[in-house]
Structures are given as structure tokens and as C-alpha cells.
Amino acid sequence: MTYTELSRAELEELREKLSKEYRAYCESGLSLDLSRGKPAADQLDLSNALLSISSEIDYQSRGGMDCRNYGDTYGLPEMRGFFSSLTGIPAENIIVGGNSSLSMMYDTLSRAMLFGVADSPRPWCREEKLRFLCPAPGYDRHFGVTETLGFELITVPMTESGPDMDEVERLVASDASIKGIWCVPKYSNPTGITYSDETVRRLASMKCAAPDFRIMWDNAYFVHEIYGEGDFLLDIFEEAKRAGNENRVFYFTSTSKITFPGAGVAMMAASDQNLAQIKPLIAAQTIGPDKLNQLRHLAFLRDADGVRAQMKKQAECIRPKFDLLLETLDLELRSCGIADWSEPNGGYFVSLDLLDGCASRVYQYAKAAGVTLTGAGATFPYGKDPCDKNLRLAPTYPSLADLASAVKVLITVIKLVSVEKLLEA
Ligand SMILES: Cc1ncc(COP(=O)(O)O)c(C=O)c1O
């Protein structure tokens, strides 16, 4: 029987029982964290060879460059080749940066503000109004970048197959102040879905009022499979080229969750015309990235097969945690009719939808019982979930035992808050 089918008396009885359980958790002094989309220590251990590999590798690149010195502003050719073999993007269209793809995204949009992009009539900062499409639930840091740079954030609903494309097409067709859209196309943060072929094709070919509209294609989880062979994602560059919109795509990824977050290697890719505009600006900004880290990563990961082998090991660490979380949600909440959640094949997150108006209270109650969740609203522009119902669960960082304890508390809290809401209605 679902909670909505219970009588008032039954709900009150349930509230009593759940409150008692909840109070016991509050008194047990837990300190658990489900908020961080970070690898756990056992995952980081998988890359420890990177810490000692420096003394084993020659510091020369394949082309004979001394990687201890300045040079190769856009990355070592072999590192660009490495990312090319992983992404299918020609090496000439790839720029390897520092340790963070997020900072490459920030830089890309900052440059657009200051100088425009390849098809801009003027720098974006000279436009009267700037807007950016933010599919939500989405990644809070994306929204933060565009908010910081002064864009008005426009929420677009996420569906099972990607952003609601009817809405995206409607908005971009008529509003030239909409300069772009954020996309995490594979194992999306946080819903875990992968964009359908149709979504990729529509994004690549849609008519945009802005001549310099850009897709921020953040493929952060491109090799991050957990279950099965992995989701298929259509090549957006191919589709954009076919539609005559090659310049529309800025592509990003990194090895952050392949090796070490914060000490990995990031890349971006773009069309020839985009790179012709961007490269001199990058050359003015830096004399080059950390090539020794690129050499270390090449020596450690070697090639696409090496990455796949590494990601199988990563999945073995992560899978038991996703299994535990998903099985517990299923067992405890499926029949109650008070929550719905994503069941991703990869990535780092499970997106949880509660009854309307419950997310903030669940966050607060969980916090008081010693379980930290990602803030309610964080997955929406300006940190405001209009229905106050979405929470992002990140099961990778705690140990399996801590995760089990945290999920138990969470289940009680969700049930209690839902019962309270139903009684208030
Ligand atoms: C969608 C997405 N993009 C980018 C990042 C950060 O990537 P990087 O470490 O390369 O800056 C994250 C980190 O969680 C993420 O979830």
C-alpha cells in the first residue's frame, strides 16, 4: 500500500514509529557524508603508480621535447593523440590543458565574454542581455560559472533522454541573447542518463537565433561505466558537421575520475575555426601546461585499452556501493510511492525525487542525524528547486559500511518527512 492510500490514523501511527527511529539516530552521534562526488581512497589507490612513475620515465616527449621546460602550449602531441583515441576526435582539434576541465570551461566562457567566439559580432560582455540554458537537475558548478559571469540562467527540464528538446528548440530559435547550453551528455550529473541519438542530433542541428550559440559538451563521465558495456553516445561533432554547425560545440573532459581528481589531465576540443580563434588567446595566457604530468599519465595509462582496464577496476570499487544504494531504495521505498530515483549505468550519482516540498526538510533532518547530503536545490540554477523535491546522492566516497549506515538514516528521514507532508496536506 502506498503512503497516499493510508488513512490519517495510519499515517499518525507511522509518524510515531518513524519519529522514534529518527530520534535514536540523532542520539547515536553519526558523522556520515553522502554529498561528495569524489572517488574513495581505494579508487585513488588504483593510481598510486603515478606517484612513483616520475623517476622511471624519461622526461623527453616522443618528439624529443624536454618536458621539464616550457613549450607545447596546447599539450604534447602524444597526449592529444591519447585523448583522440579515447574520444574519436582528431588530435588536431584537441587542446590539452592543466588539471581541470572545469577551469577550461570557465576560461572558454571568460574568453567569450572578453573577445567573443568565432562567430560573434562582438564580445559577449558587450551584449545587452546574456542568457544560458541550464538543464536541471544538473551540475551546480556549471550553473555557478555562468551565474558568476553574469548570465541569466534559464532552467530547462531534464528528461530520460536529455534536456527537453522541444523546450530547448523553442527557446533558442527566438532569443538571440541565449548564448549556449550546459550538457553532461553521458551519465549526466546527477540524473545518470545518457543523451539519446535524437537529442544529440537535435542539439547539433537546431536553429539558433544567436549566430554564436555554443554547446558546452562536458563529457566528464565518458568512460565511467559501472554496469554492462556502457551507454552509447552519438558523436556530436559528426552530427554538428553534418548540419553545418561545426563551430557550435565546445567539448571537455579530463582524467579526474580516471586517476586523481585535482592532479589529472584535462582537455577541450573544438572545430578548426574555433581553435584558430582560441589558440592565440591561450598562448597569451600561458607558456604551456604541465607536460610532466602528461608524460606520467601516458606512462601509467598508456592507451585507450589501458584506460578501459583502469575503469574496470574503478567500477569494481564503485559497483557494490551503487548496488547497496539502489537495492535499499528499491526494497524500502519502491512500494511507498513517495520517491523515484535514477538507476544509472555509470557515473557518480543517483538523482532522487521526493514528494514536492520534501527535499529541504529531508536535507535538514538528515543533517541533524549526522548525515550530510548535497544541499537541496543544488541541482537547480540559483540553488532553487522550484518543487523542492530533488536530491543528489553520491555513494562513492564513504566506505561501504558508512554508506549502509547513511542510507538507513536517509530512508527513515525520507519516510518521516513524507508522512509529515501528507499529514500537513
Ligand atoms: C559534470 C562534471 N564536470 C566537471 C567536473 C570537474 O572536472 P575537473 O576535475 O576536470 O575540473 C565534475 C566533477 O565532479 C563533474 O561532475
Short mmCIF file of C-alpha atoms and ligand atoms in Angstrom, two decimals:
data_model
loop_
_atom_site.label_atom_id
_atom_site.label_comp_id
_atom_site.label_asym_id
_atom_site.label_seq_id
_atom_site.Cartn_x
_atom_site.Cartn_y
_atom_site.Cartn_z
CA MET A 1 0.00 0.00 0.00
CA THR A 2 1.41 3.43 -0.87
CA TYR A 3 1.55 6.18 1.76
CA THR A 4 -1.08 8.22 -0.05
CA GLU A 5 -3.54 5.34 0.41
CA LEU A 6 -3.10 5.30 4.19
CA SER A 7 -5.76 6.78 6.46
CA ARG A 8 -4.93 9.73 8.71
CA ALA A 9 -4.83 7.46 11.76
CA GLU A 10 -2.45 5.07 9.99
CA LEU A 11 -0.21 7.97 8.95
CA GLU A 12 -0.15 9.28 12.53
CA GLU A 13 0.80 5.87 13.85
CA LEU A 14 3.56 5.61 11.24
CA ARG A 15 4.83 9.06 12.17
CA GLU A 16 5.15 7.99 15.82
CA LYS A 17 7.16 4.90 14.89
CA LEU A 18 9.43 6.78 12.44
CA SER A 19 9.98 9.68 14.87
CA LYS A 20 11.20 7.22 17.48
CA GLU A 21 13.60 5.63 14.98
CA TYR A 22 14.77 9.07 13.88
CA ARG A 23 15.40 10.28 17.44
CA ALA A 24 17.54 7.20 18.07
CA TYR A 25 19.66 8.06 15.03
CA CYS A 26 20.01 11.66 16.19
CA GLU A 27 21.31 10.46 19.53
CA SER A 28 23.78 7.96 18.08
CA GLY A 29 26.38 10.59 17.09
CA LEU A 30 26.80 9.62 13.45
CA SER A 31 29.01 11.64 11.11
CA LEU A 32 28.49 10.44 7.54
CA ASP A 33 28.73 12.14 4.18
CA LEU A 34 26.76 11.36 1.03
CA SER A 35 27.35 14.74 -0.54
CA ARG A 36 30.66 14.41 -2.29
CA GLY A 37 31.00 13.12 -5.84
CA LYS A 38 34.56 12.07 -5.17
CA PRO A 39 36.42 8.79 -5.51
CA ALA A 40 37.09 6.91 -2.26
CA ALA A 41 40.63 6.16 -1.13
CA ASP A 42 40.58 2.63 -2.62
CA GLN A 43 39.85 4.16 -6.02
CA LEU A 44 42.70 6.64 -5.62
CA ASP A 45 44.99 3.76 -4.64
CA LEU A 46 44.46 2.35 -8.14
CA SER A 47 46.59 5.20 -9.49
CA ASN A 48 49.33 5.27 -6.87
CA ALA A 49 51.87 4.21 -9.50
CA LEU A 50 51.59 7.82 -10.76
CA LEU A 51 53.36 8.91 -7.58
CA SER A 52 56.50 6.90 -8.27
CA ILE A 53 56.47 6.81 -12.04
CA SER A 54 58.36 10.13 -12.36
CA SER A 55 61.67 8.56 -11.50
CA GLU A 56 61.10 5.79 -14.03
CA ILE A 57 60.14 7.86 -17.06
CA ASP A 58 62.36 9.75 -19.38
CA TYR A 59 61.41 13.42 -19.36
CA GLN A 60 61.64 13.60 -23.15
CA SER A 61 58.47 13.62 -25.22
CA ARG A 62 58.29 11.35 -28.26
CA GLY A 63 59.23 14.34 -30.38
CA GLY A 64 62.35 14.95 -28.29
CA MET A 65 60.97 17.86 -26.27
CA ASP A 66 62.41 18.25 -22.78
CA CYS A 67 59.20 18.21 -20.80
CA ARG A 68 60.84 19.82 -17.79
CA ASN A 69 60.89 23.04 -19.76
CA TYR A 70 58.35 25.43 -21.32
CA GLY A 71 56.75 24.53 -24.62
CA ASP A 72 53.92 22.65 -26.37
CA THR A 73 51.35 25.20 -25.30
CA TYR A 74 48.41 23.07 -26.46
CA GLY A 75 49.67 19.81 -24.97
CA LEU A 76 52.09 17.08 -26.01
CA PRO A 77 51.18 15.58 -29.40
CA GLU A 78 51.12 12.11 -27.83
CA MET A 79 48.70 13.30 -25.11
CA ARG A 80 46.46 14.83 -27.75
CA GLY A 81 46.69 11.50 -29.60
CA PHE A 82 45.79 9.67 -26.41
CA PHE A 83 42.62 11.73 -25.95
CA SER A 84 41.90 11.39 -29.67
CA SER A 85 41.91 7.59 -29.43
CA LEU A 86 39.57 7.80 -26.43
CA THR A 87 37.11 10.31 -27.85
CA GLY A 88 37.33 9.75 -31.61
CA ILE A 89 38.08 13.46 -32.09
CA PRO A 90 41.04 14.28 -34.39
CA ALA A 91 44.16 15.17 -32.37
CA GLU A 92 44.43 18.50 -34.28
CA ASN A 93 41.14 19.54 -32.75
CA ILE A 94 42.22 18.80 -29.18
CA ILE A 95 43.91 21.12 -26.71
CA VAL A 96 45.33 19.57 -23.55
CA GLY A 97 45.22 21.88 -20.57
CA GLY A 98 46.05 21.68 -16.90
CA ASN A 99 44.47 19.57 -14.22
CA SER A 100 40.86 20.69 -14.50
CA SER A 101 38.28 20.61 -17.28
CA LEU A 102 36.06 22.90 -15.20
CA SER A 103 38.69 25.62 -15.37
CA MET A 104 38.93 25.10 -19.15
CA MET A 105 35.16 25.64 -19.29
CA TYR A 106 35.44 28.76 -17.16
CA ASP A 107 38.28 30.06 -19.35
CA THR A 108 36.33 29.30 -22.51
CA LEU A 109 33.36 31.33 -21.36
CA SER A 110 35.56 34.10 -19.92
CA ARG A 111 37.27 34.40 -23.30
CA ALA A 112 33.85 34.54 -24.95
CA MET A 113 32.93 37.38 -22.61
CA LEU A 114 36.10 39.32 -23.38
CA PHE A 115 36.61 38.54 -27.06
CA GLY A 116 33.52 36.69 -28.31
CA VAL A 117 33.76 33.32 -30.07
CA ALA A 118 34.48 32.54 -33.73
CA ASP A 119 31.06 33.70 -34.98
CA SER A 120 30.41 36.57 -32.60
CA PRO A 121 29.51 40.02 -33.89
CA ARG A 122 31.03 41.44 -30.67
CA PRO A 123 32.42 40.27 -27.31
CA TRP A 124 29.68 38.73 -25.25
CA CYS A 125 30.18 41.30 -22.48
CA ARG A 126 29.01 43.96 -24.93
CA GLU A 127 25.66 42.26 -25.41
CA GLU A 128 22.78 43.93 -23.64
CA LYS A 129 21.49 40.68 -22.18
CA LEU A 130 23.09 37.26 -21.81
CA ARG A 131 21.24 34.05 -21.07
CA PHE A 132 22.35 30.45 -20.76
CA LEU A 133 20.30 27.25 -20.80
CA CYS A 134 20.73 25.05 -17.74
CA PRO A 135 19.15 21.60 -17.97
CA ALA A 136 18.10 20.69 -14.44
CA PRO A 137 18.64 18.69 -12.35
CA GLY A 138 22.20 19.46 -13.40
CA TYR A 139 25.71 20.20 -12.16
CA ASP A 140 25.81 23.10 -9.69
CA ARG A 141 29.31 24.19 -10.69
CA HIS A 142 28.24 24.66 -14.31
CA PHE A 143 25.44 26.90 -13.18
CA GLY A 144 27.88 28.72 -10.89
CA VAL A 145 30.25 29.50 -13.79
CA THR A 146 27.56 31.15 -15.90
CA GLU A 147 25.99 32.89 -12.91
CA THR A 148 29.39 34.33 -11.92
CA LEU A 149 29.97 35.62 -15.45
CA GLY A 150 26.66 37.46 -15.42
CA PHE A 151 24.36 35.23 -17.45
CA GLU A 152 20.71 34.86 -16.61
CA LEU A 153 20.20 31.15 -16.05
CA ILE A 154 17.23 29.55 -17.75
CA THR A 155 16.08 26.21 -16.41
CA VAL A 156 15.21 23.52 -18.92
CA PRO A 157 13.75 20.25 -17.60
CA MET A 158 15.84 17.10 -17.94
CA THR A 159 14.09 14.03 -19.34
CA GLU A 160 15.11 10.36 -19.65
CA SER A 161 16.78 11.18 -22.97
CA GLY A 162 18.46 14.51 -22.16
CA PRO A 163 17.22 18.10 -21.96
CA ASP A 164 13.61 18.66 -23.04
CA MET A 165 14.43 19.36 -26.67
CA ASP A 166 11.06 20.86 -27.59
CA GLU A 167 11.70 23.49 -24.95
CA VAL A 168 15.36 23.98 -25.93
CA GLU A 169 14.48 24.42 -29.61
CA ARG A 170 11.66 26.81 -28.79
CA LEU A 171 13.88 28.98 -26.60
CA VAL A 172 16.98 29.16 -28.81
CA ALA A 173 15.02 29.77 -32.02
CA SER A 174 13.67 33.12 -30.95
CA ASP A 175 16.04 34.54 -28.33
CA ALA A 176 19.43 35.74 -29.56
CA SER A 177 20.53 36.52 -26.01
CA ILE A 178 20.69 32.77 -25.30
CA LYS A 179 24.35 32.05 -25.99
CA GLY A 180 24.62 28.44 -25.00
CA ILE A 181 23.61 25.36 -23.09
CA TRP A 182 25.33 23.18 -20.48
CA CYS A 183 25.37 19.48 -21.26
CA VAL A 184 26.73 16.44 -19.40
CA PRO A 185 25.79 14.03 -22.17
CA LYS A 186 26.88 10.71 -20.66
CA TYR A 187 25.94 9.54 -17.15
CA SER A 188 24.73 13.05 -16.55
CA ASN A 189 25.40 14.71 -13.20
CA PRO A 190 23.16 13.97 -11.34
CA THR A 191 20.49 12.03 -13.25
CA GLY A 192 22.90 9.47 -14.72
CA ILE A 193 21.11 9.41 -18.06
CA THR A 194 22.87 9.41 -21.44
CA TYR A 195 21.54 11.62 -24.20
CA SER A 196 19.63 9.75 -26.90
CA ASP A 197 20.73 9.87 -30.55
CA GLU A 198 17.74 12.08 -31.29
CA THR A 199 18.72 14.56 -28.56
CA VAL A 200 22.29 14.79 -29.86
CA ARG A 201 21.05 15.28 -33.43
CA ARG A 202 18.56 17.94 -32.43
CA LEU A 203 21.16 19.86 -30.39
CA ALA A 204 23.58 19.70 -33.30
CA SER A 205 21.10 20.83 -35.92
CA MET A 206 18.59 23.13 -34.16
CA LYS A 207 18.10 26.66 -35.44
CA CYS A 208 19.55 29.24 -33.08
CA ALA A 209 18.79 32.95 -33.11
CA ALA A 210 22.30 33.68 -31.75
CA PRO A 211 24.87 33.22 -34.54
CA ASP A 212 27.46 32.34 -31.90
CA PHE A 213 25.43 29.85 -29.84
CA ARG A 214 27.65 27.27 -28.11
CA ILE A 215 27.07 23.85 -26.58
CA MET A 216 29.25 23.27 -23.52
CA TRP A 217 29.60 19.49 -24.00
CA ASP A 218 31.09 18.34 -20.70
CA ASN A 219 31.74 14.66 -21.26
CA ALA A 220 33.18 14.23 -17.76
CA TYR A 221 31.94 10.62 -17.42
CA PHE A 222 32.79 9.41 -20.92
CA VAL A 223 34.46 6.13 -19.84
CA HIS A 224 32.88 5.80 -16.41
CA GLU A 225 30.79 2.66 -16.83
CA ILE A 226 29.53 0.79 -13.77
CA TYR A 227 27.08 -1.73 -15.20
CA GLY A 228 27.24 -3.59 -18.51
CA GLU A 229 29.09 -2.49 -21.60
CA GLY A 230 28.28 1.17 -21.14
CA ASP A 231 25.80 3.55 -22.73
CA PHE A 232 26.30 4.66 -26.32
CA LEU A 233 26.63 8.38 -27.02
CA LEU A 234 26.44 9.71 -30.54
CA ASP A 235 29.42 11.77 -31.76
CA ILE A 236 28.21 15.37 -31.53
CA PHE A 237 30.99 16.72 -33.74
CA GLU A 238 29.94 14.41 -36.60
CA GLU A 239 26.32 15.48 -36.23
CA ALA A 240 27.18 19.17 -35.97
CA LYS A 241 29.41 18.93 -39.05
CA ARG A 242 26.62 17.21 -40.99
CA ALA A 243 24.25 20.04 -40.02
CA GLY A 244 26.80 22.73 -40.95
CA ASN A 245 27.17 23.75 -37.30
CA GLU A 246 30.69 22.53 -36.54
CA ASN A 247 31.54 25.65 -34.58
CA ARG A 248 28.66 25.09 -32.18
CA VAL A 249 30.43 22.56 -29.96
CA PHE A 250 32.98 23.04 -27.20
CA TYR A 251 33.90 19.61 -25.87
CA PHE A 252 35.56 18.95 -22.49
CA THR A 253 36.73 16.03 -20.42
CA SER A 254 39.52 15.04 -18.06
CA THR A 255 41.18 12.15 -16.26
CA SER A 256 39.97 13.48 -12.90
CA LYS A 257 37.92 10.38 -12.14
CA ILE A 258 40.23 8.04 -14.04
CA THR A 259 43.30 8.81 -11.93
CA PHE A 260 43.45 11.65 -9.36
CA PRO A 261 40.89 14.49 -9.20
CA GLY A 262 42.86 17.68 -8.94
CA ALA A 263 46.02 16.07 -10.29
CA GLY A 264 44.84 14.66 -13.60
CA VAL A 265 44.93 15.97 -17.16
CA ALA A 266 42.11 17.92 -18.81
CA MET A 267 41.31 18.58 -22.46
CA MET A 268 38.99 20.53 -24.67
CA ALA A 269 38.14 20.08 -28.34
CA ALA A 270 36.60 22.36 -30.92
CA SER A 271 36.36 22.99 -34.67
CA ASP A 272 39.27 24.39 -36.71
CA GLN A 273 37.70 27.84 -36.78
CA ASN A 274 37.10 27.85 -33.05
CA LEU A 275 40.66 26.75 -32.37
CA ALA A 276 42.06 29.38 -34.72
CA GLN A 277 40.33 31.99 -32.57
CA ILE A 278 41.13 30.38 -29.22
CA LYS A 279 44.75 29.33 -29.61
CA PRO A 280 46.34 32.79 -29.75
CA LEU A 281 44.35 33.76 -26.67
CA ILE A 282 45.59 30.69 -24.80
CA ALA A 283 49.12 31.45 -25.96
CA ALA A 284 48.78 34.89 -24.39
CA GLN A 285 47.61 33.33 -21.14
CA THR A 286 50.17 30.53 -20.63
CA ILE A 287 53.53 29.26 -21.85
CA GLY A 288 52.17 25.77 -21.53
CA PRO A 289 50.61 23.16 -19.29
CA ASP A 290 52.28 20.60 -17.00
CA LYS A 291 53.80 18.24 -19.55
CA LEU A 292 55.47 16.04 -16.93
CA ASN A 293 52.01 15.13 -15.65
CA GLN A 294 51.03 14.32 -19.21
CA LEU A 295 54.07 12.03 -19.52
CA ARG A 296 53.21 10.37 -16.22
CA HIS A 297 49.65 9.76 -17.33
CA LEU A 298 50.81 8.36 -20.68
CA ALA A 299 53.27 6.03 -18.98
CA PHE A 300 50.63 4.88 -16.50
CA LEU A 301 47.50 4.62 -18.66
CA ARG A 302 49.30 4.01 -21.98
CA ASP A 303 46.32 3.97 -24.37
CA ALA A 304 42.57 3.52 -24.70
CA ASP A 305 42.84 -0.14 -23.65
CA GLY A 306 44.80 0.93 -20.59
CA VAL A 307 42.04 3.38 -19.68
CA ARG A 308 39.35 0.74 -20.13
CA ALA A 309 41.27 -1.64 -17.86
CA GLN A 310 41.64 1.12 -15.25
CA MET A 311 37.94 1.95 -15.46
CA LYS A 312 37.00 -1.72 -14.94
CA LYS A 313 38.95 -1.57 -11.67
CA GLN A 314 37.27 1.70 -10.75
CA ALA A 315 33.87 0.13 -11.45
CA GLU A 316 34.69 -2.80 -9.18
CA CYS A 317 35.22 -0.34 -6.30
CA ILE A 318 32.09 1.66 -7.10
CA ARG A 319 29.59 -1.03 -8.12
CA PRO A 320 28.99 -2.51 -4.63
CA LYS A 321 28.11 0.99 -3.40
CA PHE A 322 25.64 1.63 -6.20
CA ASP A 323 24.22 -1.87 -5.68
CA LEU A 324 23.72 -1.19 -2.00
CA LEU A 325 22.13 2.21 -2.52
CA LEU A 326 19.84 1.13 -5.37
CA GLU A 327 18.80 -2.14 -3.73
CA THR A 328 17.98 -0.40 -0.44
CA LEU A 329 15.97 2.32 -2.17
CA ASP A 330 14.09 -0.37 -4.05
CA LEU A 331 13.42 -2.52 -1.01
CA GLU A 332 12.47 0.31 1.34
CA LEU A 333 10.83 2.93 -0.83
CA ARG A 334 9.50 1.39 -4.04
CA SER A 335 6.19 0.29 -2.56
CA CYS A 336 5.65 3.51 -0.56
CA GLY A 337 5.02 5.72 -3.59
CA ILE A 338 6.91 8.63 -2.04
CA ALA A 339 10.10 8.68 -4.11
CA ASP A 340 11.52 7.97 -7.51
CA TRP A 341 15.18 7.73 -8.45
CA SER A 342 17.55 7.20 -11.36
CA GLU A 343 19.29 3.88 -11.96
CA PRO A 344 22.34 4.88 -13.97
CA ASN A 345 24.72 2.55 -15.79
CA GLY A 346 27.69 4.73 -14.92
CA GLY A 347 28.95 8.00 -13.47
CA TYR A 348 28.90 9.07 -9.85
CA PHE A 349 25.36 9.94 -8.84
CA VAL A 350 21.83 8.84 -8.18
CA SER A 351 19.17 11.51 -8.55
CA LEU A 352 16.35 11.18 -6.06
CA ASP A 353 12.94 12.80 -6.49
CA LEU A 354 10.74 13.06 -3.40
CA LEU A 355 7.21 14.34 -2.90
CA ASP A 356 7.02 18.06 -3.67
CA GLY A 357 8.23 20.23 -0.82
CA CYS A 358 10.22 17.48 0.93
CA ALA A 359 13.84 17.91 -0.23
CA SER A 360 14.92 20.76 2.09
CA ARG A 361 13.38 19.11 5.13
CA VAL A 362 14.99 15.75 4.29
CA TYR A 363 18.32 17.56 3.97
CA GLN A 364 17.86 19.27 7.37
CA TYR A 365 16.64 16.18 9.20
CA ALA A 366 19.46 14.06 7.74
CA LYS A 367 21.99 16.70 8.77
CA ALA A 368 20.63 16.72 12.33
CA ALA A 369 21.03 12.94 12.41
CA GLY A 370 24.66 13.24 11.25
CA VAL A 371 24.25 12.51 7.53
CA THR A 372 25.35 15.23 5.15
CA LEU A 373 23.64 15.31 1.76
CA THR A 374 24.27 17.63 -1.17
CA GLY A 375 22.22 20.73 -0.41
CA ALA A 376 18.59 20.67 -1.51
CA GLY A 377 18.27 22.87 -4.59
CA ALA A 378 21.93 22.50 -5.55
CA THR A 379 20.99 20.73 -8.76
CA PHE A 380 18.99 23.72 -9.99
CA PRO A 381 20.04 27.19 -11.23
CA TYR A 382 20.48 29.68 -8.38
CA GLY A 383 20.25 26.73 -5.95
CA LYS A 384 16.45 26.85 -6.13
CA ASP A 385 14.49 23.74 -6.93
CA PRO A 386 11.00 25.08 -7.75
CA CYS A 387 9.34 21.89 -6.47
CA ASP A 388 11.82 21.37 -3.62
CA LYS A 389 11.89 17.66 -4.41
CA ASN A 390 15.28 16.72 -5.89
CA LEU A 391 18.32 15.43 -4.01
CA ARG A 392 21.63 14.26 -5.44
CA LEU A 393 23.06 11.16 -3.80
CA ALA A 394 26.77 10.49 -4.14
CA PRO A 395 27.58 6.99 -2.89
CA THR A 396 31.25 6.66 -3.92
CA TYR A 397 33.18 8.47 -1.18
CA PRO A 398 32.12 6.75 2.08
CA SER A 399 33.15 3.19 2.89
CA LEU A 400 30.55 0.53 2.18
CA ALA A 401 29.79 0.23 5.91
CA ASP A 402 29.37 4.01 6.30
CA LEU A 403 27.24 4.13 3.18
CA ALA A 404 24.98 1.40 4.59
CA SER A 405 24.54 3.37 7.83
CA ALA A 406 23.91 6.64 5.99
CA VAL A 407 21.33 5.08 3.67
CA LYS A 408 19.46 3.58 6.64
CA VAL A 409 19.15 7.03 8.22
CA LEU A 410 18.18 8.54 4.90
CA ILE A 411 15.38 6.02 4.38
CA THR A 412 13.91 6.77 7.81
CA VAL A 413 14.18 10.51 7.19
CA ILE A 414 12.51 10.28 3.77
CA LYS A 415 9.65 8.23 5.18
CA LEU A 416 9.22 10.53 8.18
CA VAL A 417 9.26 13.74 6.14
CA SER A 418 6.85 12.28 3.58
CA VAL A 419 4.42 11.23 6.31
CA GLU A 420 4.66 14.70 7.87
CA LYS A 421 3.96 16.32 4.48
CA LEU A 422 0.96 14.08 3.87
CA LEU A 423 -0.41 14.90 7.30
CA GLU A 424 0.07 18.62 6.66
CA ALA A 425 -1.78 18.44 3.33
C1 LIG B 1 29.94 17.06 -14.80
C2 LIG B 1 31.26 17.39 -14.23
N1 LIG B 1 32.11 18.15 -14.93
C3 LIG B 1 33.32 18.50 -14.45
C4 LIG B 1 33.72 18.09 -13.19
C5 LIG B 1 35.07 18.52 -12.70
O1 LIG B 1 36.03 18.10 -13.62
P1 LIG B 1 37.54 18.51 -13.47
O2 LIG B 1 38.09 17.82 -12.28
O3 LIG B 1 38.17 18.03 -14.75
O4 LIG B 1 37.61 20.00 -13.35
C6 LIG B 1 32.87 17.31 -12.42
C7 LIG B 1 33.26 16.89 -11.07
O5 LIG B 1 32.54 16.34 -10.31
C8 LIG B 1 31.61 16.96 -12.95
O6 LIG B 1 30.73 16.21 -12.26
#
